[in-house]
Amino acid sequence: MFPADFDYVVPRSVDEAVAMLVHYGDDAKVLAGGQSLIPMMKLRIASPRVLIDVNGIAELAGLRRDGDRLVLGALCRHADVAASPLVREHLPLMHDAAQLTADVQVRNRGTVAGSLAHADPAGDWPAALLALDTHVTVAGPDGTRTVPLAAFLVDAYTTQLGANELITQVAVGIPPGRTGGAYAKFERRAGDFAVASAGVQVTLDEAGRCAAVAISCGAVAPSPFRARAAEAMLAGQALSEDLLAQAEHAVRDEASPFADTRGSVEYKRHLAGVLVRRACVAALARARGERVDTLHL
Ligand SMILES: Cc1cc2nc3c(=O)[nH]c(=O)nc-3n(C[C@H](O)[C@H](O)[C@H](O)COP(=O)(O)OP(=O)(O)OC[C@H]3O[C@@H](n4cnc5c(N)ncnc54)[C@H](O)[C@@H]3O)c2cc1C
């Protein structure tokens, strides 16, 4: 399939990109890695009249530490996250998610910000980053604003982003000591979207109890969600086998998947519970300082 005809413009700064978005309005789409947009254009699901290619905006590249936050520029690729020692040390959940997203070619082009803007319910970044303290900064004609990821993601393929706004960065809080995180994903074949996925971030207190816990699930509801009932079960507790089994069951009830070629409703509910449990075990081990490899299932 070939896309419909389009014009192609290349801004050199965020201000220029925003001015172009304002000028072209709904007729334009931002092009980042192109790993979701170009396939959609080829299938004619999207037919923007103008592509605004932001890849030449140097200030949007890369990732860096800024105090107690990890800041990903809007052009930070999945591969940049996977290769970052900073991420591996402080936010292993993100390291897992980066490694489990798509294949090498897609990881080298696709961006974290693009994944959030696309808001695929089975996407890895929306689910993974929901378990972390994540904020999205967008620039528009009235300046910039920063919103928590949970508010940014509105529904399947729907975000708060206005037609004339550009994501400029994604910031993730660097957690305190005795914190561990993990992201687990089940896919039909390597490089595919998730049948189900789960992110877990745990902070332990001095007694080894769960001082804070965040659990997110992907691909098992119209959009990724925090498993609040399971979180409430684990908060303040020592994470025993029994408790994790209860949390697993709670997650199955909180999930609301639909049946498709990737599996039935019951199968996906089951997977969601299993993945949360496995991610909990890995996150707990990491919080204790143990080494756990990415959960390739
Ligand atoms: C073969 C294949 C396998 C894949 N497997 C997976 C997978 O396993 N897991 C997964 O999560 N994803 C997967 N993807 C999708 C991939 O991760 C994309 O990189 C990602 O979804 C979108 O990022 P992008 O930079 O490519 O965005 P683009 O395709 O360039 O853009 C996607 C959308 O976001 C908008 N956008 C992008 N950047 C910005 C910005 N800075 N501000 C405002 N709007 C913006 C665009 O206008 C467009 O609407 C796969 C893709 C392919 C082709």
PDB file of C-alpha atoms and ligand atoms in Angstrom, residues 21 28-40 46 48 51-52 54-55 60 73-78 97 100-103 105-120 122-127 136-139 152 159 161-169 183 185 187 189-194 262, ligand 1:
ATOM      1  CA  LEU A  21       1.359  22.943  13.813  1.00  0.00           C
ATOM      2  CA  ALA A  28      -0.700  18.038   9.816  1.00  0.00           C
ATOM      3  CA  LYS A  29       0.919  15.227  11.789  1.00  0.00           C
ATOM      4  CA  VAL A  30       4.200  15.233  13.665  1.00  0.00           C
ATOM      5  CA  LEU A  31       6.634  12.630  12.329  1.00  0.00           C
ATOM      6  CA  ALA A  32       9.040  11.221  14.937  1.00  0.00           C
ATOM      7  CA  GLY A  33      10.265   7.628  14.441  1.00  0.00           C
ATOM      8  CA  GLY A  34       7.488   6.961  11.936  1.00  0.00           C
ATOM      9  CA  GLN A  35       7.067   3.414  13.238  1.00  0.00           C
ATOM     10  CA  SER A  36       3.350   3.842  13.916  1.00  0.00           C
ATOM     11  CA  LEU A  37       2.463   6.790  11.686  1.00  0.00           C
ATOM     12  CA  ILE A  38       3.976   5.507   8.432  1.00  0.00           C
ATOM     13  CA  PRO A  39       2.249   2.068   8.650  1.00  0.00           C
ATOM     14  CA  MET A  40      -1.034   3.886   9.368  1.00  0.00           C
ATOM     15  CA  ALA A  46      -4.186   8.248   8.533  1.00  0.00           C
ATOM     16  CA  PRO A  48      -2.251  13.841   6.842  1.00  0.00           C
ATOM     17  CA  LEU A  51       4.143  15.762   7.749  1.00  0.00           C
ATOM     18  CA  ILE A  52       6.149  17.866  10.208  1.00  0.00           C
ATOM     19  CA  VAL A  54      10.824  16.895  14.045  1.00  0.00           C
ATOM     20  CA  ASN A  55      13.922  14.691  13.738  1.00  0.00           C
ATOM     21  CA  LEU A  60      14.634  17.057  21.540  1.00  0.00           C
ATOM     22  CA  GLY A  73      13.721  14.302  24.984  1.00  0.00           C
ATOM     23  CA  ALA A  74      10.867  13.698  22.575  1.00  0.00           C
ATOM     24  CA  LEU A  75      13.327  12.096  20.131  1.00  0.00           C
ATOM     25  CA  CYS A  76      14.725   9.645  22.678  1.00  0.00           C
ATOM     26  CA  ARG A  77      14.514   6.275  20.902  1.00  0.00           C
ATOM     27  CA  HIS A  78      13.588   2.961  22.505  1.00  0.00           C
ATOM     28  CA  ALA A  97      10.289  -2.196  28.624  1.00  0.00           C
ATOM     29  CA  LEU A 100      10.840  -5.842  25.087  1.00  0.00           C
ATOM     30  CA  THR A 101       9.501  -3.220  22.663  1.00  0.00           C
ATOM     31  CA  ALA A 102       9.307  -4.379  19.044  1.00  0.00           C
ATOM     32  CA  ASP A 103      12.506  -5.444  17.247  1.00  0.00           C
ATOM     33  CA  GLN A 105      15.010  -1.906  13.692  1.00  0.00           C
ATOM     34  CA  VAL A 106      11.909  -0.403  15.289  1.00  0.00           C
ATOM     35  CA  ARG A 107      13.775   0.297  18.529  1.00  0.00           C
ATOM     36  CA  ASN A 108      16.414   2.254  16.636  1.00  0.00           C
ATOM     37  CA  ARG A 109      13.829   4.631  15.134  1.00  0.00           C
ATOM     38  CA  GLY A 110      10.735   4.625  17.355  1.00  0.00           C
ATOM     39  CA  THR A 111      10.522   7.105  20.218  1.00  0.00           C
ATOM     40  CA  VAL A 112       9.110   6.878  23.731  1.00  0.00           C
ATOM     41  CA  ALA A 113       7.225  10.153  23.236  1.00  0.00           C
ATOM     42  CA  GLY A 114       5.765   8.886  19.957  1.00  0.00           C
ATOM     43  CA  SER A 115       4.522   5.769  21.724  1.00  0.00           C
ATOM     44  CA  LEU A 116       2.781   7.893  24.353  1.00  0.00           C
ATOM     45  CA  ALA A 117       1.272  10.183  21.703  1.00  0.00           C
ATOM     46  CA  HIS A 118       0.048   7.153  19.751  1.00  0.00           C
ATOM     47  CA  ALA A 119      -1.472   5.629  22.940  1.00  0.00           C
ATOM     48  CA  ASP A 120      -1.914   2.116  21.591  1.00  0.00           C
ATOM     49  CA  ALA A 122      -1.157  -2.700  23.753  1.00  0.00           C
ATOM     50  CA  GLY A 123       1.843  -0.343  23.565  1.00  0.00           C
ATOM     51  CA  ASP A 124       4.646  -0.970  26.019  1.00  0.00           C
ATOM     52  CA  TRP A 125       5.540   2.580  27.091  1.00  0.00           C
ATOM     53  CA  PRO A 126       2.080   3.741  28.173  1.00  0.00           C
ATOM     54  CA  ALA A 127       1.756   0.650  30.393  1.00  0.00           C
ATOM     55  CA  VAL A 136       4.723  14.634  29.898  1.00  0.00           C
ATOM     56  CA  THR A 137       5.658  18.162  28.802  1.00  0.00           C
ATOM     57  CA  VAL A 138       4.022  19.611  25.710  1.00  0.00           C
ATOM     58  CA  ALA A 139       4.659  22.857  23.877  1.00  0.00           C
ATOM     59  CA  PHE A 152      -2.263  12.605  29.526  1.00  0.00           C
ATOM     60  CA  THR A 159      -4.513  11.633  24.643  1.00  0.00           C
ATOM     61  CA  LEU A 161      -2.493  16.391  23.194  1.00  0.00           C
ATOM     62  CA  GLY A 162      -4.035  19.198  21.139  1.00  0.00           C
ATOM     63  CA  ALA A 163      -3.659  19.280  17.334  1.00  0.00           C
ATOM     64  CA  ASN A 164      -1.246  22.227  17.633  1.00  0.00           C
ATOM     65  CA  GLU A 165       0.856  20.762  20.456  1.00  0.00           C
ATOM     66  CA  LEU A 166       4.160  18.929  20.440  1.00  0.00           C
ATOM     67  CA  ILE A 167       5.519  16.654  23.172  1.00  0.00           C
ATOM     68  CA  THR A 168       8.936  18.040  24.073  1.00  0.00           C
ATOM     69  CA  GLN A 169       9.955  15.731  26.902  1.00  0.00           C
ATOM     70  CA  TYR A 183       8.172  -4.951  33.397  1.00  0.00           C
ATOM     71  CA  LYS A 185       5.287  -8.879  28.734  1.00  0.00           C
ATOM     72  CA  GLU A 187       3.840 -11.743  23.194  1.00  0.00           C
ATOM     73  CA  ARG A 189       6.322 -13.972  18.875  1.00  0.00           C
ATOM     74  CA  ALA A 190       9.427 -11.873  19.473  1.00  0.00           C
ATOM     75  CA  GLY A 191       8.909  -8.245  18.459  1.00  0.00           C
ATOM     76  CA  ASP A 192       5.108  -8.370  18.570  1.00  0.00           C
ATOM     77  CA  PHE A 193       2.731  -6.216  20.578  1.00  0.00           C
ATOM     78  CA  ALA A 194       1.744  -7.523  24.005  1.00  0.00           C
ATOM     79  CA  ARG A 262      -4.341 -12.697  20.518  1.00  0.00           C
TER      80      ARG A 262
HETATM   81  C1  LIG B   1       6.974  -4.014  13.265  1.00  0.00           C
HETATM   82  C2  LIG B   1       6.590  -3.145  14.428  1.00  0.00           C
HETATM   83  C3  LIG B   1       6.509  -3.705  15.685  1.00  0.00           C
HETATM   84  C4  LIG B   1       6.168  -2.905  16.783  1.00  0.00           C
HETATM   85  N1  LIG B   1       6.092  -3.502  18.013  1.00  0.00           N
HETATM   86  C5  LIG B   1       5.801  -2.743  19.085  1.00  0.00           C
HETATM   87  C6  LIG B   1       5.786  -3.301  20.386  1.00  0.00           C
HETATM   88  O1  LIG B   1       6.065  -4.486  20.598  1.00  0.00           O
HETATM   89  N2  LIG B   1       5.456  -2.495  21.422  1.00  0.00           N
HETATM   90  C7  LIG B   1       5.172  -1.159  21.239  1.00  0.00           C
HETATM   91  O2  LIG B   1       4.878  -0.472  22.223  1.00  0.00           O
HETATM   92  N3  LIG B   1       5.223  -0.584  20.032  1.00  0.00           N
HETATM   93  C8  LIG B   1       5.537  -1.347  18.964  1.00  0.00           C
HETATM   94  N4  LIG B   1       5.593  -0.751  17.721  1.00  0.00           N
HETATM   95  C9  LIG B   1       5.337   0.709  17.590  1.00  0.00           C
HETATM   96  C10 LIG B   1       6.642   1.468  17.793  1.00  0.00           C
HETATM   97  O3  LIG B   1       7.087   1.272  19.123  1.00  0.00           O
HETATM   98  C11 LIG B   1       6.559   2.988  17.543  1.00  0.00           C
HETATM   99  O4  LIG B   1       7.866   3.454  17.595  1.00  0.00           O
HETATM  100  C12 LIG B   1       5.806   3.858  18.496  1.00  0.00           C
HETATM  101  O5  LIG B   1       4.503   3.342  18.720  1.00  0.00           O
HETATM  102  C13 LIG B   1       5.608   5.293  17.979  1.00  0.00           C
HETATM  103  O6  LIG B   1       6.782   6.037  18.072  1.00  0.00           O
HETATM  104  P1  LIG B   1       7.349   6.793  16.780  1.00  0.00           P
HETATM  105  O7  LIG B   1       8.422   7.671  17.249  1.00  0.00           O
HETATM  106  O8  LIG B   1       7.681   5.795  15.735  1.00  0.00           O
HETATM  107  O9  LIG B   1       6.089   7.691  16.380  1.00  0.00           O
HETATM  108  P2  LIG B   1       5.510   8.091  14.942  1.00  0.00           P
HETATM  109  O10 LIG B   1       5.116   6.870  14.205  1.00  0.00           O
HETATM  110  O11 LIG B   1       6.399   9.039  14.265  1.00  0.00           O
HETATM  111  O12 LIG B   1       4.198   8.865  15.435  1.00  0.00           O
HETATM  112  C14 LIG B   1       3.141   8.180  16.077  1.00  0.00           C
HETATM  113  C15 LIG B   1       2.066   9.209  16.473  1.00  0.00           C
HETATM  114  O13 LIG B   1       2.571  10.042  17.523  1.00  0.00           O
HETATM  115  C16 LIG B   1       2.612  11.405  17.092  1.00  0.00           C
HETATM  116  N5  LIG B   1       3.837  11.966  17.640  1.00  0.00           N
HETATM  117  C17 LIG B   1       5.088  11.426  17.603  1.00  0.00           C
HETATM  118  N6  LIG B   1       5.947  12.184  18.267  1.00  0.00           N
HETATM  119  C18 LIG B   1       5.266  13.243  18.738  1.00  0.00           C
HETATM  120  C19 LIG B   1       5.611  14.396  19.502  1.00  0.00           C
HETATM  121  N7  LIG B   1       6.850  14.615  19.942  1.00  0.00           N
HETATM  122  N8  LIG B   1       4.630  15.277  19.814  1.00  0.00           N
HETATM  123  C20 LIG B   1       3.364  15.080  19.373  1.00  0.00           C
HETATM  124  N9  LIG B   1       2.982  14.013  18.658  1.00  0.00           N
HETATM  125  C21 LIG B   1       3.918  13.106  18.340  1.00  0.00           C
HETATM  126  C22 LIG B   1       2.567  11.360  15.575  1.00  0.00           C
HETATM  127  O14 LIG B   1       2.025  12.530  15.006  1.00  0.00           O
HETATM  128  C23 LIG B   1       1.685  10.146  15.344  1.00  0.00           C
HETATM  129  O15 LIG B   1       0.322  10.499  15.497  1.00  0.00           O
HETATM  130  C24 LIG B   1       5.916  -1.526  16.594  1.00  0.00           C
HETATM  131  C25 LIG B   1       6.013  -0.945  15.326  1.00  0.00           C
HETATM  132  C26 LIG B   1       6.348  -1.738  14.254  1.00  0.00           C
HETATM  133  C27 LIG B   1       6.448  -1.102  12.899  1.00  0.00           C
END
